[in-house]
Amino acid sequence: MDSRRGSRFVIDPKIRQVGFVPAGCESENPNASSAVAAIANVDVNPTSDSPSPVMIPPRLADPLPRAAPLPVPSPPPRKHTSVEIPLQGSYNPTDSVLGTSPPFSPASNGRYAGVPSSEGPDLSPSFVSRASSAMEGMSLREDHLGSPSASRFATVGEYAMFKQQQPQQPATAVTKVYASSLPQEPVQSFAPVGKEDSSKPLKERTTKAERRAKQEADREAKRIAKESAGAKVVEGEARASSNVVGKASRAQSQKKDSASEKRLSAVEKASEKEKKKEIPAPRMQFDDQSRVAKAKKRALIEQTETKHRVELFRHLPQFVYGAQLPSLEAKFFHDDAMHPHPAVYQVGLQYLTGDITGGNARCIAMLSAFKELIKDYCTPRERTLIRDLTARVNNNVSFLTTCRPLCISMGNAIRFLKTRIAKLQLTLSESDAKSLIIAEIDRFMQEKINYADNEITKLAVTKIKDGDVILTYGSSCVVETIILHAFSLGKKFRVVIVDSRPKLEGKGLLRRLLGRGISCTYSHINAVTYIIQEVNKVFLGASSILSNGTVYSRVGSASVAMVANAFHVPVMICCETYKFHERVQLDSICFNELGDPDALVKIPGRKGLSELEGWSQSSHLKLLNLMYDVMPADYVSMIITELGMVPPTSVPVILREYRKDPIL
Amino acid sequence: MGQQMNFQVVLLAGGVSKQLFPLVSKELPKALLPLGNKPLLSYTLEQLESSNLKSIIVVVAGEDVAEQIRAWISGAYDDRLSVESVTVAEDAGTADALRAVASRLTAEHILVISGDLVCDIPLGAIAATHCRKKASMTALLCALQVAGTSDGSSGSTGKEKAKQQSSNDVIGLDPSHEFLTFMASAARIDKQLQIQRSIVRAFGRVELHTDLVDDHLYVFKRTILQEVLEGCPGIRSIKEELVPYLIRSQLRSNPTIQSKPLTENGGEQFERKIAPNQLVKSPLEQASLLGAQANNMKCCAYIVNKDRYCARVNSVQSFIDVNQDVAGERAVHLTGYDISRSNNVIHPTSKLGYKSTVGPHCMLGEGSEMGDKCSIKRSVVGRHCRIGSGVKIMNSVVMDHVTIDDGCIVQGSVICNNAHLQERVTLKDCQVGAAYIVSGEHQGEALAKRDKN
């Protein structure tokens, strides 16, 4: 347990082990992963023997990816937020960082909030126990029972018992609890948990208090949430509630409460269970054999995974590219309940073959297809529209995911659609409900994409002056409209298009710009350090912007931005706010998309080069075709959104302020 | 069902084809010609059924023929397919046939398939291509099978093929082989080919192929199809007029703006110096493809994979060839028969005499009887045939209820239903009409009763 906690301190992507952790090495030297971890371990439990520093997202029973606490310059109460909420199992590095960062850390204002530099002196027992209690809150703690007292075997046994007992728990426990301010139902079934805890008397007390406190706080948060906007958990609310959790739990942690711990833990489980329902499951990790096998059964497309996968990226889906299309085509006319809607099918095909690319285009295509789906939808007998339509949308979304992993903006759009469906009033007639949803989708496309693009163009054009040399990378449709608009305004400027293999998307942009008579320079990314010297502004598009200001964009953008930063050229990111996401990502490994490795083999214009042909025959060679990379906020001078031009540190503010009510 | 994906199927079953004289007659229309002892149309219908397209509009030329086909379909596919048959005049063109059913078309996309197409191409793939590209028309193109089928056939076949090849269609594709940029059927090619400059400019480069065949399987967007059929009443044939017309007008947003469909002459003229199977690259190399993509009129091509089988039965020779393919290993999977150990299909009720041999790639129908010392090689023999002793049949098709007396030698011929070959008849490359009685020696003749036309 402790080693796990230790590992969670690690924030440096260089040290963090992802994907392939050899079984032996980390158990031999659990503390090597980071110095901080070592300190923590020494302090609490120097002899932890079975550490599990594998950072591959623990597939927890309760993932609880509630809104990540924001590392914004934030009001004082927020900095405690993270300590008390139960750690979540998502693979989100920052979540984990914040989750265990010491409450007194002054650090939560930077992008790398919670840098554990100030931890040393702070490791008072109370903190340690609190942190460890936070760990206890996780229902997966059985996995980490490497504590000296509990043997692995015992752990397994307990786990089994726990599993057995879980279903006995009444699902409605939470609501009951809320009705009565102090729940009294004794739950006897959780004896094993208590037993386990009693083996560590030092921690026990604070743990109890902590749990109690947290549970109380949870309850309060729930009540607030209920009062404010109904039972839906939306980002803003989740954040608010977590805030409250922090405050309340801190206040109550002072009390040494020795009330029945079993009851509390049971209640807490139940509440977690409830939360779990409302929160989407963590992304599937494709190095988990059993889950992959399960998903395969469900999938419409036959997918064979590529054998030659790069170790570090095993958790990302990668399939043999040639195999998908024929199987999809063969099933074109099939007709069963699980078959996606024709429009969705068509869009899926277009994703698969690359006929539609680009975040906005993909999103619009998807939403239009869903519009068709809703238009053709009629509720089956004995079903309610809300539930059945949600299921259908889910089904179609999973089909699209098999065609190509969804990008973050599409995820946002889907979430928007689902919220809208879920919020429909039951009294509405079917046709009314359908037209309402369709109108909502239209509004989303208009407001969030079209108008947003117009607004961004208007704003960004003001940044282009006569005599400017503008650099852009790849082909972003927003940047293209900006350039065209600026040109139509009669501004005199030059454009440098930097491109890279294998997609060479910049060529299309170059052709279109040249067609308008804009003077352009075309270069590949390997010449960017040279070409940057004559550039005085860099405009880039983005696939998504994460809440720590990190820009998630076409692979290569980060390098361009870095070079630009080094040459003191301002980097402006043009991105609609619907592409913003609460997630925090520090590296481009955890979440990314793998392209077709065969695309690297062919070099356009160089037919003679065939060194890489037949690469799959060689067991020593693996090709990696990453699609996205992550640009740290350091390199970003400004983000141009439809809400204005903001620094990257303001992303969380936008997320907080504009997504409070579930427009998105 | 097909409707689920918004597709509707129009099957052009044809009537009594002149090219297949004397094989076809009013009693035996082209659609019911036995191919591997199954009617020709059954291949198409089964392919449609396997693709889950179960609601089909069948267009038949001629009343009598329509009656027969209707009867056959209702007998064979009553419970499996919902077939609606429409009759058009005997001399109606393919586009006329489409016009006849235009009012019944409601789905977004229309799959038009010719009844004489024998192929194992997944229809879903073509439909998927069509949808994916948002095309207004998609045509199935197949590489010309030059060497593939003629290996086992006699010399005359090769000659005939060579003759065929000299009058090939010219099909223009864009460099990515996804879009059709030009199509001219062999019959309409004069000395010069006219290619519009706008198309060349839009696609950057046009490759002209003479090694591809248009296989009469099209997917149309309904709105465009109906618009064109209505707007241009002069169009009679799909392949020769409708498709080239759509291709020519694909850069326009509205296909009917063009007033004179067939005399459009805005383009560059290429001298016709095209060697077969060679590509012509236009001088305009660089131009954007986006002009074509942004437009909503697009004509796509689906080029058949080399390992798929695709053939049409539109001549006597192709009838023999396809029969051999169906009996042989190339396309035997289409028939659904079980292949015996010696690589042929022999119905259990057929009787073989003493020392008679049936070679590989042969088919022997139900209830046929053979005398002693017969030999059958690469041939298809129909049902209830009576074959005497010492008969040799090679590279031939023998239909049902044929009587062949002792000592006959049949080579590269087609013998229709109820025909009778008297003793010691020798046939080479002949077609024997239904119920015809043959005697003596014949070579390269079409033997049929006079009244058959």
XYZ file of N, CA and C in Angstrom, chain A residues 325 329-330 332-335 339-342 345-346 349-350 353 355 511-512, chain B residues 1 4-5 7 51-53 123-125 127-129 131-134 288 290:
114
model
N -11.469 -2.834 -42.780
C -12.392 -2.359 -43.805
C -13.180 -3.492 -44.463
N -17.111 -3.833 -44.505
C -17.851 -3.789 -45.767
C -18.732 -5.011 -45.923
N -18.197 -6.140 -45.494
C -18.978 -7.366 -45.640
C -20.250 -7.292 -44.811
N -21.995 -4.740 -44.348
C -22.675 -3.479 -44.662
C -24.187 -3.631 -44.631
N -24.676 -4.702 -45.199
C -26.122 -4.839 -45.299
C -26.708 -5.630 -44.149
N -25.902 -5.997 -43.218
C -26.433 -6.809 -42.130
C -27.445 -6.012 -41.338
N -28.260 -6.753 -40.697
C -29.358 -6.082 -40.028
C -29.670 -6.824 -38.734
N -26.907 -3.377 -34.981
C -26.292 -2.730 -36.136
C -26.409 -1.222 -36.019
N -25.316 -0.536 -36.268
C -25.394 0.923 -36.176
C -26.285 1.506 -37.265
N -26.703 2.680 -37.027
C -27.541 3.387 -37.979
C -26.759 3.619 -39.277
N -27.437 3.591 -40.435
C -26.709 3.757 -41.700
C -25.828 5.001 -41.741
N -22.906 4.377 -39.673
C -22.062 3.399 -40.359
C -21.213 4.090 -41.412
N -21.871 4.964 -42.138
C -21.158 5.680 -43.190
C -20.045 6.536 -42.597
N -17.189 4.376 -41.557
C -16.357 3.996 -42.707
C -15.443 5.140 -43.098
N -16.001 6.326 -43.050
C -15.190 7.463 -43.455
C -14.063 7.729 -42.467
N -11.343 4.970 -43.182
C -10.529 5.117 -44.374
C -9.858 6.482 -44.445
N -11.370 9.346 -44.854
C -12.049 10.298 -45.729
C -12.451 11.553 -44.961
N -1.697 24.109 -51.124
C -2.372 24.212 -52.408
C -3.520 25.215 -52.335
N -4.255 25.133 -51.246
C -5.414 26.026 -51.141
C -4.982 27.476 -50.970
N -32.366 -5.757 -43.285
C -32.716 -5.723 -44.694
C -32.015 -4.566 -45.393
N -32.680 -1.136 -44.422
C -32.074 -0.590 -43.214
C -30.905 0.317 -43.569
N -30.138 -0.099 -44.552
C -29.029 0.749 -44.964
C -29.461 1.699 -46.076
N -30.934 1.069 -49.042
C -30.571 0.604 -50.374
C -31.748 -0.125 -50.994
N -26.048 -11.071 -49.155
C -25.728 -9.729 -48.694
C -26.878 -9.123 -47.913
N -27.881 -9.934 -47.660
C -29.002 -9.470 -46.850
C -29.848 -8.433 -47.589
N -29.807 -8.503 -48.893
C -30.678 -7.626 -49.673
C -31.835 -8.472 -50.156
N -21.192 -7.357 -52.096
C -21.917 -6.156 -52.515
C -21.782 -5.058 -51.476
N -21.619 -5.485 -50.238
C -21.443 -4.496 -49.181
C -20.248 -3.619 -49.433
N -19.205 -4.195 -50.001
C -17.993 -3.416 -50.239
C -18.252 -2.309 -51.244
N -21.189 -1.008 -51.956
C -22.101 -0.054 -51.337
C -21.357 0.814 -50.333
N -20.429 0.198 -49.607
C -19.672 0.956 -48.615
C -18.816 2.015 -49.299
N -18.200 1.629 -50.406
C -17.396 2.596 -51.141
C -18.259 3.761 -51.595
N -21.042 4.851 -50.317
C -21.469 5.692 -49.199
C -20.306 6.522 -48.663
N -19.192 5.868 -48.573
C -18.027 6.504 -47.978
C -17.613 7.727 -48.775
N -17.692 7.597 -50.094
C -17.262 8.695 -50.950
C -18.386 9.675 -51.199
N -19.563 9.338 -50.718
C -20.748 10.144 -50.991
C -20.871 10.376 -52.489
N -5.796 20.731 -58.019
C -6.346 20.210 -56.771
C -7.442 19.224 -57.055
N -9.528 18.874 -54.886
C -10.590 19.347 -54.017
C -11.763 19.886 -54.777
